[in-house]
Amino acid sequence: MKNTVTRTLFFTITMAFFGSCANDELTPYYSNETNQPGKVVIVGYSALADSIQITANGKLIEIGKDKKTAFAKKIEKEYEFVYYGNAEKTLEITNKVTKELLRTYRFNSKTPIDTLSFFTKENIWIDKITSIKPGVLSKPSNSGFKFIFPSKNKYSNSGYEGKLDGIIRKINGQVLGVVENIDKDKFSSFIEFPFSSPPTIIMELVKHGTTESYITGKKVTVMMTMSVNKSRLIVLDEKKDASGAFSGVEGTLNLVDFFTFK
């Protein structure tokens, strides 16, 4: 009887121990190093044709109440785990269909609570979305813009790697202003001007500080629409024709349509 009770007690303790360790992301193991909780807040939007997946140290992260491991469009996830000493946590984002590795991010215990935020579309990847701030309009009747150009030179192969300016005109040719420092990985300065009808505006892309096109011998313009009392975050995008040659630049993608900026 005594041996039976002993065996039962041992079995109960053993099962309790293994049960408590079932979630290896949240349960620290025995170590001489200092362990501490960590968290990565993931805020993203994928406009890719294929869904994407996120792994943490090779393990798929589950997303949403249905615990799917792939997503398209909007994602909001608080991923909690444990930092074991100085060990890093590596998050990788891949295309589920092609298995292409899109981005790799590394986190460590120096910043135990951190953020991963991004927007992605074909030829476009914008990081640190949550740190972006739309311009603040000085007057309610104005229209405002900031620009980023992640796909610059994708098809044009212009050879120019500097920043761009945008000369903005109404369709009658009247200059509304010049936005400066349009770059591949950082938003430009903010420009605003009074809304007027018709709302169509045309922006000419030139080398910073000049009136010279960034593509030698070719004038590059972007047609856009201004909106009253709205500030936009426009993502410029080089396009190609059926033969794969550069065909122009579009400015229809507005990040304010996908995220709520504070």
Short mmCIF file of C-alpha atoms in Angstrom, two decimals:
data_model
loop_
_atom_site.label_atom_id
_atom_site.label_comp_id
_atom_site.label_asym_id
_atom_site.label_seq_id
_atom_site.Cartn_x
_atom_site.Cartn_y
_atom_site.Cartn_z
CA MET A 1 0.00 0.00 0.00
CA LYS A 2 2.84 2.35 0.95
CA ASN A 3 4.65 1.71 -2.36
CA THR A 4 1.42 2.34 -4.29
CA VAL A 5 0.88 5.70 -2.57
CA THR A 6 4.51 6.65 -3.22
CA ARG A 7 4.28 5.78 -6.91
CA THR A 8 0.99 7.68 -7.25
CA LEU A 9 2.46 10.75 -5.57
CA PHE A 10 5.56 10.64 -7.78
CA PHE A 11 3.40 10.31 -10.94
CA THR A 12 1.20 13.26 -9.88
CA ILE A 13 4.19 15.54 -9.21
CA THR A 14 5.85 14.51 -12.47
CA MET A 15 2.74 15.22 -14.57
CA ALA A 16 2.24 18.56 -12.83
CA PHE A 17 5.82 19.53 -13.64
CA PHE A 18 5.54 18.65 -17.34
CA GLY A 19 2.13 20.29 -17.57
CA SER A 20 3.52 23.55 -16.21
CA CYS A 21 6.26 23.48 -18.87
CA ALA A 22 3.94 22.81 -21.81
CA ASN A 23 4.22 26.43 -23.06
CA ASP A 24 7.95 26.83 -23.55
CA GLU A 25 7.46 30.45 -24.62
CA LEU A 26 6.15 31.59 -21.26
CA THR A 27 7.69 29.17 -18.72
CA PRO A 28 11.35 29.77 -17.84
CA TYR A 29 13.57 26.73 -17.54
CA TYR A 30 16.13 26.29 -14.77
CA SER A 31 19.20 28.41 -15.50
CA ASN A 32 21.95 30.27 -13.74
CA GLU A 33 21.22 33.24 -15.97
CA THR A 34 18.57 35.86 -15.30
CA ASN A 35 15.31 35.23 -17.14
CA GLN A 36 12.71 37.92 -17.72
CA PRO A 37 9.42 38.26 -19.57
CA GLY A 38 9.48 39.81 -23.03
CA LYS A 39 6.84 41.12 -25.40
CA VAL A 40 6.80 42.21 -29.05
CA VAL A 41 3.76 44.17 -30.19
CA ILE A 42 3.19 43.38 -33.88
CA VAL A 43 1.25 45.88 -35.98
CA GLY A 44 1.25 45.29 -39.71
CA TYR A 45 -0.60 45.28 -42.99
CA SER A 46 0.14 43.00 -45.93
CA ALA A 47 -1.24 43.86 -49.36
CA LEU A 48 0.69 41.03 -51.02
CA ALA A 49 -1.18 38.53 -53.20
CA ASP A 50 0.01 35.66 -50.97
CA SER A 51 -0.44 35.41 -47.22
CA ILE A 52 2.56 35.77 -44.94
CA GLN A 53 3.75 33.95 -41.83
CA ILE A 54 5.79 35.03 -38.82
CA THR A 55 8.08 32.69 -36.92
CA ALA A 56 9.82 33.28 -33.60
CA ASN A 57 13.06 31.31 -33.36
CA GLY A 58 11.62 28.98 -36.02
CA LYS A 59 8.22 28.49 -34.36
CA LEU A 60 5.09 29.79 -36.13
CA ILE A 61 3.25 32.52 -34.26
CA GLU A 62 -0.49 31.99 -33.97
CA ILE A 63 -2.66 34.96 -34.86
CA GLY A 64 -6.23 35.75 -33.82
CA LYS A 65 -8.84 33.81 -31.90
CA ASP A 66 -8.84 31.05 -34.53
CA LYS A 67 -5.04 30.68 -34.03
CA LYS A 68 -4.22 30.83 -37.73
CA THR A 69 -0.53 30.87 -38.64
CA ALA A 70 -0.90 32.87 -41.86
CA PHE A 71 -2.48 36.21 -42.57
CA ALA A 72 -3.25 38.80 -45.20
CA LYS A 73 -4.19 42.43 -44.72
CA LYS A 74 -4.23 43.73 -41.14
CA ILE A 75 -2.48 42.11 -38.18
CA GLU A 76 -2.42 43.13 -34.53
CA LYS A 77 -0.70 40.73 -32.14
CA GLU A 78 0.97 40.92 -28.74
CA TYR A 79 3.55 38.14 -28.71
CA GLU A 80 4.70 37.27 -25.16
CA PHE A 81 7.63 35.04 -24.24
CA VAL A 82 10.66 34.78 -21.92
CA TYR A 83 14.18 36.07 -22.52
CA TYR A 84 16.70 33.47 -21.33
CA GLY A 85 19.71 35.48 -20.26
CA ASN A 86 21.26 37.29 -23.22
CA ALA A 87 19.66 35.07 -25.86
CA GLU A 88 18.00 36.98 -28.71
CA LYS A 89 14.51 36.41 -30.03
CA THR A 90 14.54 36.26 -33.85
CA LEU A 91 11.32 36.98 -35.76
CA GLU A 92 11.20 36.12 -39.46
CA ILE A 93 8.48 37.08 -41.93
CA THR A 94 8.06 34.83 -44.96
CA ASN A 95 5.76 34.43 -47.95
CA LYS A 96 3.67 31.34 -47.17
CA VAL A 97 3.41 30.20 -50.80
CA THR A 98 6.90 30.91 -52.16
CA LYS A 99 8.70 30.47 -48.79
CA GLU A 100 10.69 33.63 -49.60
CA LEU A 101 12.21 35.25 -46.52
CA LEU A 102 10.90 38.82 -46.58
CA ARG A 103 12.39 40.32 -43.42
CA THR A 104 14.28 39.35 -40.25
CA TYR A 105 14.07 41.21 -36.93
CA ARG A 106 16.04 40.56 -33.75
CA PHE A 107 15.03 41.53 -30.23
CA ASN A 108 16.88 41.29 -26.92
CA SER A 109 16.30 41.85 -23.22
CA LYS A 110 17.75 45.38 -23.31
CA THR A 111 14.30 46.39 -24.58
CA PRO A 112 12.02 43.71 -23.10
CA ILE A 113 8.87 45.35 -24.49
CA ASP A 114 9.32 46.29 -28.14
CA THR A 115 7.32 46.88 -31.34
CA LEU A 116 7.47 45.43 -34.85
CA SER A 117 5.38 47.43 -37.33
CA PHE A 118 5.35 47.39 -41.12
CA PHE A 119 3.42 47.76 -44.37
CA THR A 120 4.17 45.52 -47.33
CA LYS A 121 3.09 45.25 -50.94
CA GLU A 122 4.87 44.02 -54.07
CA ASN A 123 8.19 45.94 -54.28
CA ILE A 124 7.28 47.90 -51.13
CA TRP A 125 8.28 47.43 -47.51
CA ILE A 126 7.90 50.22 -44.96
CA ASP A 127 9.16 49.68 -41.41
CA LYS A 128 8.32 51.40 -38.11
CA ILE A 129 4.80 52.35 -39.13
CA THR A 130 3.81 53.18 -35.55
CA SER A 131 6.48 55.89 -35.35
CA ILE A 132 5.16 57.74 -38.43
CA LYS A 133 3.19 60.91 -37.88
CA PRO A 134 1.00 62.54 -40.54
CA GLY A 135 1.46 66.27 -40.90
CA VAL A 136 -0.77 68.52 -38.80
CA LEU A 137 -2.84 70.93 -40.89
CA SER A 138 -2.60 74.57 -39.88
CA LYS A 139 -6.06 75.32 -41.27
CA PRO A 140 -9.19 73.11 -41.51
CA SER A 141 -9.67 73.87 -45.22
CA ASN A 142 -6.17 72.73 -46.23
CA SER A 143 -4.90 69.54 -47.87
CA GLY A 144 -1.59 68.06 -46.66
CA PHE A 145 0.94 65.47 -47.86
CA LYS A 146 4.07 63.56 -46.91
CA PHE A 147 5.76 61.18 -49.38
CA ILE A 148 7.97 58.09 -49.35
CA PHE A 149 9.38 56.30 -52.42
CA PRO A 150 10.56 52.75 -51.51
CA SER A 151 10.55 51.45 -55.12
CA LYS A 152 12.61 54.29 -56.61
CA ASN A 153 14.87 52.94 -59.40
CA LYS A 154 13.14 49.55 -59.34
CA TYR A 155 12.33 49.82 -63.05
CA SER A 156 13.82 53.17 -64.09
CA ASN A 157 17.39 52.27 -63.08
CA SER A 158 18.08 56.01 -63.13
CA GLY A 159 21.38 55.73 -61.28
CA TYR A 160 20.41 58.66 -59.06
CA GLU A 161 20.46 57.67 -55.38
CA GLY A 162 19.92 61.08 -53.79
CA LYS A 163 16.73 62.55 -52.38
CA LEU A 164 13.99 64.01 -54.54
CA ASP A 165 11.80 67.08 -54.46
CA GLY A 166 8.25 67.27 -55.75
CA ILE A 167 7.03 70.38 -57.55
CA ILE A 168 3.26 70.38 -57.06
CA ARG A 169 1.02 72.21 -59.53
CA LYS A 170 -2.66 72.55 -60.25
CA ILE A 171 -3.78 71.32 -63.66
CA ASN A 172 -3.70 74.94 -64.92
CA GLY A 173 0.04 75.06 -64.16
CA GLN A 174 -0.14 77.15 -60.97
CA VAL A 175 2.57 76.06 -58.52
CA LEU A 176 1.16 75.17 -55.10
CA GLY A 177 4.51 74.40 -53.49
CA VAL A 178 7.60 72.19 -53.41
CA VAL A 179 7.87 69.21 -51.06
CA GLU A 180 11.49 68.37 -50.18
CA ASN A 181 13.54 65.31 -49.30
CA ILE A 182 11.48 62.46 -50.73
CA ASP A 183 13.47 59.30 -49.93
CA LYS A 184 13.26 55.49 -50.11
CA ASP A 185 13.06 54.74 -46.39
CA LYS A 186 11.93 57.96 -44.71
CA PHE A 187 8.98 60.25 -45.26
CA SER A 188 9.53 63.67 -46.77
CA SER A 189 8.93 67.05 -45.21
CA PHE A 190 5.27 68.04 -44.85
CA ILE A 191 3.54 70.25 -47.39
CA GLU A 192 0.06 71.78 -47.18
CA PHE A 193 -1.96 74.17 -49.28
CA PRO A 194 -5.58 75.35 -49.53
CA PHE A 195 -8.01 72.92 -51.09
CA SER A 196 -9.50 74.07 -54.39
CA SER A 197 -11.59 72.58 -57.16
CA PRO A 198 -10.93 70.76 -59.39
CA PRO A 199 -9.01 68.65 -56.84
CA THR A 200 -6.53 67.13 -59.33
CA ILE A 201 -2.88 68.05 -58.76
CA ILE A 202 0.29 67.06 -60.62
CA MET A 203 3.66 66.56 -58.92
CA GLU A 204 6.89 66.62 -60.92
CA LEU A 205 9.74 64.58 -59.40
CA VAL A 206 13.16 66.24 -59.60
CA LYS A 207 16.58 65.85 -58.00
CA HIS A 208 16.74 67.57 -54.63
CA GLY A 209 17.48 71.29 -54.89
CA THR A 210 17.10 71.36 -58.68
CA THR A 211 14.46 71.34 -61.41
CA GLU A 212 16.18 68.38 -63.14
CA SER A 213 14.31 65.08 -63.50
CA TYR A 214 15.75 62.15 -61.56
CA ILE A 215 15.58 60.16 -64.81
CA THR A 216 17.85 61.71 -67.42
CA GLY A 217 15.93 63.06 -70.40
CA LYS A 218 12.51 62.02 -69.06
CA LYS A 219 10.01 64.20 -67.21
CA VAL A 220 8.36 62.22 -64.40
CA THR A 221 5.00 63.38 -63.05
CA VAL A 222 2.53 61.91 -60.57
CA MET A 223 -1.17 62.68 -60.74
CA MET A 224 -2.98 62.85 -57.39
CA THR A 225 -6.17 64.14 -55.80
CA MET A 226 -6.25 66.52 -52.85
CA SER A 227 -8.91 66.22 -50.15
CA VAL A 228 -10.23 69.01 -47.97
CA ASN A 229 -9.11 68.90 -44.31
CA LYS A 230 -7.08 65.70 -44.72
CA SER A 231 -3.40 64.90 -44.29
CA ARG A 232 -2.10 62.01 -46.39
CA LEU A 233 0.92 59.69 -46.25
CA ILE A 234 1.51 58.85 -49.91
CA VAL A 235 3.66 55.90 -51.01
CA LEU A 236 5.09 56.57 -54.47
CA ASP A 237 5.58 53.48 -56.62
CA GLU A 238 7.46 52.94 -59.90
CA LYS A 239 5.49 50.95 -62.47
CA LYS A 240 6.44 48.90 -65.53
CA ASP A 241 4.76 48.12 -68.85
CA ALA A 242 4.15 44.70 -70.40
CA SER A 243 7.76 44.49 -71.58
CA GLY A 244 9.12 45.24 -68.12
CA ALA A 245 10.25 48.78 -68.98
CA PHE A 246 9.63 51.77 -66.70
CA SER A 247 6.22 53.29 -67.42
CA GLY A 248 5.80 55.95 -64.74
CA VAL A 249 5.16 56.59 -61.05
CA GLU A 250 1.86 56.20 -59.19
CA GLY A 251 0.82 58.00 -56.02
CA THR A 252 -2.48 56.33 -55.15
CA LEU A 253 -1.37 54.40 -52.06
CA ASN A 254 -2.18 56.29 -48.84
CA LEU A 255 -1.11 54.70 -45.54
CA VAL A 256 -3.82 56.59 -43.67
CA ASP A 257 -6.29 54.23 -45.37
CA PHE A 258 -4.69 51.23 -43.60
CA PHE A 259 -3.63 52.47 -40.14
CA THR A 260 -4.90 54.73 -37.40
CA PHE A 261 -2.17 57.23 -36.59
CA LYS A 262 -2.17 59.05 -33.27
#
